Tab-separated table of C-alpha atoms and ligand atoms in Angstrom:
chain	number	residue	atom	x	y	z
A	1	MET	CA	7.713	49.541	128.088
A	2	LEU	CA	8.498	52.713	126.097
A	3	LYS	CA	9.185	55.848	128.007
A	4	PRO	CA	6.462	58.523	127.590
A	5	LYS	CA	8.847	60.618	125.442
A	6	TRP	CA	9.427	57.721	122.993
A	7	MET	CA	5.798	56.784	123.136
A	8	PHE	CA	4.931	60.271	121.912
A	9	SER	CA	7.470	60.054	119.070
A	10	PHE	CA	6.154	56.624	118.107
A	11	ILE	CA	2.591	57.858	117.890
A	12	LEU	CA	3.748	60.841	115.872
A	13	ILE	CA	5.612	58.653	113.383
A	14	VAL	CA	2.654	56.290	113.002
A	15	ALA	CA	0.289	59.224	112.494
A	16	LEU	CA	2.617	60.818	109.944
A	17	THR	CA	3.057	57.572	108.042
A	18	MET	CA	-0.691	57.044	107.937
A	19	PHE	CA	-1.212	60.589	106.738
A	20	LEU	CA	1.336	60.130	103.971
A	21	VAL	CA	-0.027	56.753	102.883
A	22	VAL	CA	-3.627	57.944	102.828
A	23	GLY	CA	-2.599	61.276	101.278
A	24	CYS	CA	-0.569	59.561	98.543
A	25	GLY	CA	-3.479	57.236	97.919
A	26	ASP	CA	-5.695	60.227	97.250
A	27	ASP	CA	-3.163	61.742	94.913
A	28	ALA	CA	-2.969	58.513	93.005
A	29	ALA	CA	-6.743	58.519	92.588
A	30	ASP	CA	-6.553	62.000	91.031
A	31	GLU	CA	-4.091	60.869	88.390
A	32	PRO	CA	-5.791	59.666	85.205
A	33	ASP	CA	-5.651	55.898	85.099
A	34	PRO	CA	-4.088	54.973	81.753
A	35	ASP	CA	-6.360	51.929	81.546
A	36	GLU	CA	-9.519	53.961	81.971
A	37	ASP	CA	-11.237	55.903	79.192
A	38	VAL	CA	-11.460	59.659	79.293
A	39	VAL	CA	-15.171	60.425	79.222
A	40	VAL	CA	-16.283	63.537	77.348
A	41	THR	CA	-19.935	64.509	77.757
A	42	VAL	CA	-21.556	66.658	75.100
A	43	ALA	CA	-24.802	68.466	76.008
A	44	ALA	CA	-26.694	68.554	72.733
A	45	GLY	CA	-30.050	69.456	71.215
A	46	ALA	CA	-32.713	66.968	70.163
A	47	VAL	CA	-34.833	68.913	67.666
A	48	GLY	CA	-35.667	66.896	64.530
A	49	MET	CA	-32.764	64.541	63.824
A	50	GLU	CA	-30.260	66.472	65.943
A	51	LEU	CA	-29.685	63.979	68.706
A	52	GLU	CA	-29.289	60.956	66.500
A	53	LEU	CA	-26.792	62.775	64.260
A	54	THR	CA	-24.755	63.972	67.244
A	55	ARG	CA	-24.645	60.394	68.539
A	56	ASP	CA	-23.425	59.252	65.109
A	57	LEU	CA	-20.604	61.789	65.267
A	58	ALA	CA	-19.713	60.600	68.771
A	59	GLU	CA	-19.430	57.049	67.402
A	60	MET	CA	-17.238	58.239	64.528
A	61	TYR	CA	-14.939	60.047	66.949
A	62	MET	CA	-14.644	57.025	69.222
A	63	ALA	CA	-13.852	54.735	66.290
A	64	GLU	CA	-10.806	56.912	65.584
A	65	ASN	CA	-9.804	57.726	69.153
A	66	GLU	CA	-9.206	54.789	71.405
A	67	GLY	CA	-9.360	55.630	75.075
A	68	VAL	CA	-12.063	58.276	74.734
A	69	THR	CA	-15.737	57.708	75.443
A	70	VAL	CA	-18.043	60.418	74.113
A	71	GLU	CA	-21.417	60.572	75.803
A	72	VAL	CA	-24.240	62.679	74.436
A	73	LEU	CA	-26.586	64.304	76.908
A	74	ASP	CA	-30.088	65.026	75.614
A	75	THR	CA	-31.163	68.559	76.597
A	76	PRO	CA	-34.583	70.293	76.481
A	77	ASP	CA	-35.807	71.644	73.119
A	78	MET	CA	-36.877	75.032	74.407
A	79	VAL	CA	-34.023	77.517	74.490
A	80	GLU	CA	-34.993	78.907	77.924
A	81	ASP	CA	-35.169	75.424	79.461
A	82	ARG	CA	-31.842	74.437	77.980
A	83	LEU	CA	-30.236	77.623	79.260
A	84	GLY	CA	-31.699	76.963	82.721
A	85	LEU	CA	-30.122	73.510	82.758
A	86	TYR	CA	-26.745	74.849	81.612
A	87	LEU	CA	-26.797	77.551	84.282
A	88	GLN	CA	-27.218	74.896	86.939
A	89	PHE	CA	-24.027	73.188	85.759
A	90	PHE	CA	-22.159	76.503	85.668
A	91	GLU	CA	-23.331	77.677	89.065
A	92	ALA	CA	-22.116	74.415	90.580
A	93	GLY	CA	-18.803	74.676	88.678
A	94	SER	CA	-19.682	71.163	87.566
A	95	SER	CA	-17.308	69.115	85.414
A	96	GLU	CA	-20.117	66.742	84.448
A	97	VAL	CA	-20.586	68.291	81.005
A	98	ASP	CA	-17.478	69.045	78.941
A	99	VAL	CA	-18.941	70.351	75.700
A	100	PHE	CA	-22.049	72.536	75.473
A	101	GLN	CA	-24.086	73.162	72.343
A	102	ILE	CA	-24.761	76.901	72.620
A	103	ASP	CA	-27.173	79.174	70.786
A	104	VAL	CA	-25.934	82.007	68.554
A	105	ILE	CA	-27.460	84.442	71.098
A	106	TRP	CA	-25.473	83.131	74.057
A	107	PRO	CA	-21.730	83.808	73.585
A	108	GLY	CA	-21.974	87.267	75.139
A	109	ASP	CA	-24.099	86.070	78.080
A	110	LEU	CA	-22.098	82.897	78.850
A	111	ALA	CA	-18.504	83.609	77.761
A	112	GLU	CA	-17.050	83.418	81.271
A	113	HIS	CA	-17.839	79.693	81.522
A	114	PHE	CA	-15.920	78.593	78.440
A	115	VAL	CA	-12.304	78.129	77.434
A	116	ASP	CA	-10.746	80.052	74.541
A	117	LEU	CA	-10.844	77.480	71.731
A	118	ASN	CA	-8.123	79.375	69.881
A	119	GLU	CA	-5.772	77.947	72.483
A	120	TYR	CA	-6.880	74.432	71.568
A	121	GLY	CA	-6.407	74.439	67.802
A	122	ALA	CA	-9.478	76.369	66.595
A	123	ALA	CA	-7.385	79.293	65.340
A	124	GLU	CA	-6.237	77.100	62.446
A	125	VAL	CA	-9.756	76.351	61.215
A	126	ALA	CA	-11.692	79.499	62.165
A	127	GLY	CA	-11.005	81.036	58.747
A	128	ASP	CA	-13.042	78.291	57.032
A	129	HIS	CA	-16.242	79.482	58.732
A	130	PHE	CA	-18.502	82.454	57.995
A	131	PRO	CA	-16.578	85.408	59.470
A	132	ALA	CA	-19.714	86.991	61.000
A	133	ILE	CA	-20.399	83.852	63.044
A	134	VAL	CA	-16.788	83.598	64.200
A	135	GLU	CA	-17.008	87.235	65.226
A	136	ASN	CA	-20.241	86.572	67.098
A	137	ASN	CA	-18.449	83.793	69.006
A	138	THR	CA	-15.458	85.958	69.856
A	139	VAL	CA	-15.773	87.681	73.225
A	140	ASP	CA	-12.886	89.873	74.429
A	141	GLY	CA	-10.602	88.197	71.921
A	142	ALA	CA	-11.459	84.649	73.031
A	143	LEU	CA	-13.232	82.186	70.728
A	144	VAL	CA	-15.838	80.803	73.110
A	145	GLY	CA	-17.557	78.494	70.621
A	146	ILE	CA	-16.674	76.784	67.344
A	147	PRO	CA	-19.548	77.362	64.871
A	148	TRP	CA	-21.463	74.137	64.268
A	149	PHE	CA	-24.506	75.001	62.164
A	150	THR	CA	-26.289	78.159	61.153
A	151	ASP	CA	-30.017	78.734	60.860
A	152	ALA	CA	-32.381	81.137	59.134
A	153	GLY	CA	-36.177	81.222	59.083
A	154	LEU	CA	-37.760	79.885	55.870
A	155	LEU	CA	-41.229	79.562	54.400
A	156	TYR	CA	-42.245	75.973	53.680
A	157	TYR	CA	-45.084	75.646	51.177
A	158	ARG	CA	-47.055	72.823	49.593
A	159	THR	CA	-46.292	72.699	45.873
A	160	ASP	CA	-49.220	70.334	45.175
A	161	LEU	CA	-51.743	72.640	46.839
A	162	LEU	CA	-50.469	75.811	45.198
A	163	GLU	CA	-50.917	74.040	41.899
A	164	LYS	CA	-54.351	72.711	42.813
A	165	TYR	CA	-55.608	76.216	43.669
A	166	ASP	CA	-53.609	77.903	40.908
A	167	LEU	CA	-51.573	80.075	43.273
A	168	ASP	CA	-47.970	81.335	43.298
A	169	PRO	CA	-45.676	81.116	46.322
A	170	PRO	CA	-46.561	84.228	48.345
A	171	ALA	CA	-44.217	87.196	47.990
A	172	THR	CA	-45.817	89.309	50.731
A	173	TRP	CA	-47.603	88.667	54.028
A	174	ASP	CA	-50.836	89.822	52.391
A	175	ASP	CA	-50.342	87.231	49.625
A	176	LEU	CA	-49.702	84.587	52.257
A	177	GLU	CA	-52.894	85.447	54.132
A	178	GLU	CA	-54.931	85.245	50.971
A	179	ALA	CA	-53.411	81.981	49.713
A	180	ALA	CA	-53.622	80.360	53.157
A	181	GLN	CA	-57.324	81.226	53.400
A	182	ILE	CA	-58.154	79.918	49.907
A	183	ILE	CA	-56.324	76.620	50.453
A	184	GLN	CA	-57.705	76.195	53.961
A	185	ASP	CA	-61.299	76.774	52.807
A	186	GLY	CA	-60.840	74.270	50.000
A	187	GLU	CA	-59.085	71.551	52.014
A	188	ARG	CA	-61.436	71.791	55.005
A	189	VAL	CA	-64.187	70.205	52.925
A	190	GLU	CA	-62.340	66.894	53.171
A	191	ASN	CA	-60.020	67.514	56.092
A	192	PRO	CA	-61.375	69.286	59.191
A	193	ASP	CA	-57.862	69.427	60.722
A	194	PHE	CA	-56.379	71.486	57.914
A	195	TRP	CA	-54.845	74.947	58.536
A	196	GLY	CA	-53.401	77.624	56.276
A	197	PHE	CA	-50.260	78.621	58.189
A	198	VAL	CA	-48.384	77.225	61.189
A	199	TRP	CA	-45.517	78.950	62.984
A	200	GLN	CA	-44.018	79.446	66.457
A	201	GLY	CA	-46.435	81.431	68.626
A	202	ARG	CA	-45.668	80.172	72.111
A	203	ALA	CA	-44.158	82.640	74.617
A	204	TYR	CA	-40.457	81.679	74.189
A	205	GLU	CA	-37.326	82.500	72.190
A	206	GLY	CA	-38.820	81.076	68.993
A	207	LEU	CA	-41.527	83.769	69.068
A	208	THR	CA	-38.795	86.392	69.315
A	209	CYS	CA	-37.374	84.907	66.100
A	210	ASP	CA	-40.710	84.817	64.233
A	211	ALA	CA	-41.761	88.303	65.355
A	212	LEU	CA	-38.366	89.790	64.486
A	213	GLU	CA	-38.882	88.436	60.962
A	214	TRP	CA	-42.309	90.101	60.634
A	215	ILE	CA	-40.962	93.381	61.989
A	216	ALA	CA	-37.701	93.479	60.024
A	217	SER	CA	-39.588	92.620	56.807
A	218	ASN	CA	-41.885	95.565	57.493
A	219	ASP	CA	-39.019	98.032	57.968
A	220	GLY	CA	-39.641	98.051	61.708
A	221	GLY	CA	-36.052	97.541	62.906
A	222	THR	CA	-34.523	94.910	65.193
A	223	ILE	CA	-36.004	95.762	68.652
A	224	ILE	CA	-32.727	97.398	69.742
A	225	SER	CA	-30.292	98.661	67.113
A	226	PRO	CA	-26.703	97.328	67.009
A	227	ASP	CA	-25.512	100.643	68.485
A	228	GLY	CA	-27.850	100.433	71.465
A	229	VAL	CA	-30.991	102.423	70.659
A	230	ILE	CA	-34.392	100.967	71.549
A	231	THR	CA	-36.382	101.075	68.301
A	232	ILE	CA	-39.286	98.711	68.918
A	233	ASN	CA	-41.988	101.332	69.531
A	234	ASN	CA	-42.520	102.341	65.893
A	235	PRO	CA	-45.544	102.278	63.534
A	236	ASN	CA	-44.172	99.620	61.163
A	237	ALA	CA	-43.444	97.196	64.000
A	238	ILE	CA	-46.859	97.868	65.521
A	239	GLU	CA	-48.650	97.398	62.212
A	240	ILE	CA	-47.190	93.986	61.385
A	241	VAL	CA	-47.584	92.529	64.876
A	242	ASP	CA	-51.260	93.532	64.864
A	243	GLN	CA	-51.543	91.868	61.460
A	244	ALA	CA	-49.947	88.654	62.788
A	245	ALA	CA	-52.364	88.630	65.726
A	246	GLY	CA	-55.142	88.477	63.128
A	247	TRP	CA	-53.840	85.085	61.917
A	248	VAL	CA	-54.554	83.392	65.249
A	249	GLY	CA	-57.822	81.490	64.911
A	250	THR	CA	-58.253	82.419	61.217
A	251	ILE	CA	-55.501	80.969	58.987
A	252	SER	CA	-53.603	79.575	62.004
A	253	PRO	CA	-55.033	77.412	64.774
A	254	GLU	CA	-55.805	79.061	68.139
A	255	GLY	CA	-53.273	76.565	69.444
A	256	VAL	CA	-50.471	78.245	67.452
A	257	THR	CA	-49.891	80.233	70.653
A	258	THR	CA	-48.718	76.977	72.263
A	259	MET	CA	-46.495	75.890	69.399
A	260	ALA	CA	-42.708	75.762	69.268
A	261	GLU	CA	-40.780	74.435	66.242
A	262	GLU	CA	-41.646	70.785	66.790
A	263	GLU	CA	-45.365	71.326	67.422
A	264	SER	CA	-45.803	73.362	64.252
A	265	ARG	CA	-43.749	70.822	62.333
A	266	ALA	CA	-46.026	68.009	63.538
A	267	VAL	CA	-49.058	69.697	61.910
A	268	TRP	CA	-47.132	70.224	58.681
A	269	HIS	CA	-45.572	66.746	58.703
A	270	ALA	CA	-49.035	65.161	58.937
A	271	GLY	CA	-50.117	67.073	55.820
A	272	ASN	CA	-52.378	69.447	57.738
A	273	ALA	CA	-50.933	72.844	56.739
A	274	ALA	CA	-50.425	74.750	53.492
A	275	PHE	CA	-47.566	76.897	54.846
A	276	MET	CA	-45.101	76.656	57.698
A	277	ARG	CA	-42.424	78.963	59.061
A	278	ASN	CA	-39.492	76.891	60.287
A	279	TRP	CA	-35.715	76.414	60.225
A	280	PRO	CA	-33.842	74.322	57.636
A	281	TYR	CA	-33.816	71.143	59.754
A	282	ALA	CA	-37.496	70.645	58.864
A	283	TYR	CA	-36.538	70.029	55.232
A	284	ALA	CA	-34.867	66.669	55.934
A	285	THR	CA	-37.620	65.541	58.299
A	286	SER	CA	-40.279	66.531	55.721
A	287	GLN	CA	-38.520	64.329	53.163
A	288	ALA	CA	-38.459	61.313	55.492
A	289	ASP	CA	-40.462	58.211	54.599
A	290	ASP	CA	-43.042	58.791	57.318
A	291	SER	CA	-43.803	62.314	56.109
A	292	ALA	CA	-47.161	63.036	54.455
A	293	VAL	CA	-45.550	65.900	52.527
A	294	LYS	CA	-42.575	64.023	51.093
A	295	ASP	CA	-41.862	65.445	47.609
A	296	LEU	CA	-44.902	67.730	47.918
A	297	PHE	CA	-43.244	70.890	49.227
A	298	ASP	CA	-40.556	73.456	48.643
A	299	VAL	CA	-38.977	76.315	50.589
A	300	SER	CA	-38.675	80.019	49.821
A	301	PRO	CA	-37.642	83.196	51.606
A	302	LEU	CA	-40.260	84.411	54.082
A	303	PRO	CA	-42.783	86.951	52.734
A	304	ALA	CA	-42.074	90.663	52.587
A	305	GLY	CA	-43.808	93.525	54.305
A	306	ARG	CA	-43.252	97.226	53.632
A	307	SER	CA	-39.497	96.803	53.164
A	308	GLY	CA	-40.166	94.914	49.932
A	309	SER	CA	-38.153	91.854	50.930
A	310	GLY	CA	-38.527	89.070	53.422
A	311	ALA	CA	-36.332	88.848	56.505
A	312	ALA	CA	-34.972	85.697	58.160
A	313	THR	CA	-33.807	85.655	61.750
A	314	LEU	CA	-30.265	84.403	62.182
A	315	GLY	CA	-30.154	81.302	64.353
A	316	GLY	CA	-27.625	78.555	64.818
A	317	TRP	CA	-25.526	76.676	67.320
A	318	GLN	CA	-21.879	76.440	68.386
A	319	LEU	CA	-19.875	73.989	70.459
A	320	ALA	CA	-18.219	75.417	73.549
A	321	VAL	CA	-15.878	73.735	76.021
A	322	SER	CA	-16.574	74.214	79.706
A	323	ARG	CA	-14.016	75.963	81.843
A	324	TYR	CA	-14.893	73.385	84.524
A	325	SER	CA	-14.075	70.373	82.326
A	326	GLU	CA	-11.428	68.006	83.708
A	327	ASN	CA	-10.264	67.224	80.173
A	328	PRO	CA	-10.489	70.450	78.190
A	329	GLU	CA	-7.999	69.282	75.584
A	330	VAL	CA	-9.859	66.115	74.718
A	331	ALA	CA	-13.175	67.974	74.959
A	332	ALA	CA	-11.928	70.608	72.508
A	333	ASP	CA	-10.753	67.865	70.171
A	334	VAL	CA	-14.226	66.323	70.226
A	335	ALA	CA	-15.870	69.733	69.604
A	336	LEU	CA	-13.515	70.510	66.732
A	337	PHE	CA	-14.176	67.106	65.196
A	338	MET	CA	-17.955	67.515	65.405
A	339	ALA	CA	-17.715	70.994	63.847
A	340	SER	CA	-15.137	69.914	61.244
A	341	ARG	CA	-15.795	69.749	57.518
A	342	GLU	CA	-16.488	66.035	57.877
A	343	GLY	CA	-18.885	66.520	60.807
A	344	GLN	CA	-20.746	69.419	59.214
A	345	LYS	CA	-21.045	67.675	55.877
A	346	TYR	CA	-22.527	64.609	57.540
A	347	ARG	CA	-25.159	66.687	59.335
A	348	ALA	CA	-25.905	68.723	56.194
A	349	VAL	CA	-26.469	65.643	54.039
A	350	GLU	CA	-28.372	63.586	56.604
A	351	GLY	CA	-30.308	66.311	58.412
A	352	THR	CA	-30.160	69.519	56.286
A	353	PHE	CA	-28.362	71.402	59.045
A	354	ASN	CA	-26.693	74.407	57.437
A	355	PRO	CA	-22.907	74.296	57.550
A	356	THR	CA	-20.921	77.237	58.834
A	357	ILE	CA	-17.944	76.155	56.728
A	358	MET	CA	-18.339	78.252	53.613
A	359	ASP	CA	-17.055	75.901	50.925
A	360	LEU	CA	-19.558	73.200	51.885
A	361	TYR	CA	-22.144	75.340	50.053
A	362	GLU	CA	-20.357	74.287	46.869
A	363	ASP	CA	-20.130	70.614	47.751
A	364	GLU	CA	-22.115	68.488	45.284
A	365	GLU	CA	-23.358	65.934	47.776
A	366	VAL	CA	-24.475	68.656	50.165
A	367	LEU	CA	-26.335	70.498	47.398
A	368	GLU	CA	-27.986	67.332	46.220
A	369	ALA	CA	-29.374	66.632	49.697
A	370	ALA	CA	-30.283	70.281	50.314
A	371	PRO	CA	-30.696	72.134	46.988
A	372	PHE	CA	-31.999	75.195	48.844
A	373	PHE	CA	-28.574	75.723	50.441
A	374	GLY	CA	-27.605	76.944	46.962
A	375	SER	CA	-30.815	78.607	45.800
A	376	LEU	CA	-31.426	80.427	49.115
A	377	TYR	CA	-27.777	81.163	49.899
A	378	ASP	CA	-28.539	84.900	50.105
A	379	VAL	CA	-31.148	84.272	52.791
A	380	PHE	CA	-28.541	82.544	54.942
A	381	ILE	CA	-25.865	85.171	54.599
A	382	ASN	CA	-28.250	88.128	55.034
A	383	ALA	CA	-30.106	86.772	58.035
A	384	VAL	CA	-31.034	89.359	60.663
A	385	ALA	CA	-29.327	89.040	64.044
A	386	ARG	CA	-31.217	89.394	67.297
A	387	PRO	CA	-29.802	92.180	69.498
A	388	SER	CA	-27.745	89.762	71.603
A	389	THR	CA	-24.302	91.318	71.257
A	390	VAL	CA	-25.327	94.858	72.128
A	391	THR	CA	-27.409	93.746	75.132
A	392	ALA	CA	-25.042	91.067	76.532
A	393	PRO	CA	-25.161	89.792	79.235
A	394	GLN	CA	-28.841	90.764	79.383
A	395	TYR	CA	-30.057	89.391	76.081
A	396	SER	CA	-32.219	86.634	77.564
A	397	ALA	CA	-34.043	89.183	79.718
A	398	VAL	CA	-34.499	91.523	76.722
A	399	SER	CA	-35.942	88.717	74.646
A	400	GLU	CA	-38.266	87.615	77.417
A	401	LEU	CA	-39.737	91.109	77.669
A	402	PHE	CA	-40.118	91.219	73.901
A	403	TYR	CA	-41.768	87.845	73.371
A	404	ASN	CA	-44.124	88.375	76.306
A	405	ALA	CA	-45.206	91.704	74.809
A	406	VAL	CA	-45.824	90.107	71.395
A	407	TYR	CA	-47.557	87.175	73.047
A	408	SER	CA	-50.066	89.411	74.814
A	409	VAL	CA	-50.939	90.907	71.410
A	410	LEU	CA	-51.364	87.433	69.879
A	411	LEU	CA	-53.720	86.495	72.705
A	412	GLY	CA	-55.754	89.654	72.026
A	413	GLU	CA	-55.095	90.963	75.538
A	414	THR	CA	-53.683	94.234	74.259
A	415	SER	CA	-52.902	96.133	71.052
A	416	ALA	CA	-49.380	96.193	69.655
A	417	ALA	CA	-49.334	99.973	70.175
A	418	ASP	CA	-49.954	99.619	73.915
A	419	ALA	CA	-47.706	96.587	74.271
A	420	PHE	CA	-44.740	98.258	72.576
A	421	GLU	CA	-45.154	101.535	74.453
A	422	GLU	CA	-44.821	99.594	77.698
A	423	LEU	CA	-42.062	97.384	76.309
A	424	GLU	CA	-40.040	100.448	75.381
A	425	LEU	CA	-40.117	101.633	79.011
A	426	ASP	CA	-39.275	98.165	80.333
A	427	LEU	CA	-36.317	97.893	77.958
A	428	MET	CA	-35.071	101.328	79.012
A	429	ASP	CA	-35.193	100.216	82.658
A	430	LEU	CA	-33.454	96.944	81.950
A	431	THR	CA	-30.697	98.082	79.602
A	432	GLY	CA	-30.256	101.740	80.452
A	433	PHE	CA	-30.434	102.481	76.685
A	434	ASP	CA	-32.407	105.384	75.230
A	435	ALA	CA	-35.385	104.977	72.958
A	436	GLU	CA	-35.448	106.305	69.404
B	501	GLC	C1	-33.298	77.539	66.539
B	501	GLC	C2	-32.220	78.562	66.264
B	501	GLC	C3	-31.850	79.273	67.544
B	501	GLC	C4	-33.084	79.883	68.154
B	501	GLC	C5	-34.133	78.824	68.400
B	501	GLC	C6	-35.431	79.433	68.904
B	501	GLC	O1	-32.786	76.507	67.300
B	501	GLC	O2	-31.080	77.967	65.708
B	501	GLC	O3	-30.871	80.262	67.275
B	501	GLC	O4	-32.789	80.582	69.333
B	501	GLC	O5	-34.395	78.115	67.215
B	501	GLC	O6	-36.376	78.458	69.173
């Protein structure tokens, strides 16, 4: 029999040994197992061909990088819904997603959740990209996203129908209204589903983009100026938004107020619209074999208002690496591969996603697949930015106020004059900025 004193020591030693064994076991589980793949999850968009092309790039990466599995997570199309999902991951500090596809309007709002890609090799390639986009992705000196593709609003038009009705591509919004009405009246005889003009009229970020284009083309400013003055309540902005409200139910279906990019594209793709406002991705899908408009359309800058030239909203997406990733180095390598010259060229040729790497606009294969990258180059480099930098980290709230105001005008609930007077006050409350 052990004496009580020894008994105590014995129990202590057993307990300590158990603690060490179990503790060491835990430590061992934390160490990466060399036989197990590192899994990198990329949260990506699925508009048009996006998802399939991102999956292709994941396959290409894996073929070259043994020991890494790249998984692609399909995320909601609507910007607000995608942001909501991302915020859930961030709030939980979740390591589930390593790489996030982020909108050009988000770097300022979301910077705190991402690593500085300059510390992971991006500094060497940043100079290949459009400087304005790199600047947009740089927050307090950190590169929070590597530019992946850029976007600008375009006018899609039916070449066969313009010819049939002896019309030119519209240079102004008034021209567009007139041409849309003539073609719609003519086509309706045979096709009751035909509409003159489809666009993005639902209450969401896409409406902010469309309405900014109307307003900027009419010399009505950019909602809030880059130096922080609220400019939206002005006669030119009011005039063009009232004009756009007149399209609903005349040259555009009543249902345009429920349409995002993909819903308007569906009408166009089926051959049921003369004109469409959309981003460049719709070019490749319109040329697909199942498209009713294959070889029957072209793209141009959007129509002009009072300013005399059309305006395109600047869109586009970046790849950012989560601060909560367990493998930030591998994740950054995946992001840099997807946004590399090879990755961007693949997406440009297969899906007409605009590169952010400047010299790809001179690449023959890219220009053959997307001739408008050359002919509309000025549209892409002069695209109008939404006021996301000046209002960060409040941009999403600013945009929500704006698109809801425009939406109420589209629905005929209020005039643009009343809507923008109220919006001006709401924006002053939210941002603390003065009005013009
Ligand atoms: C496109 C643009 C993006 C914009 C969105 C609105 O995806 O690239 O910047 O916010 O459309 O729907």
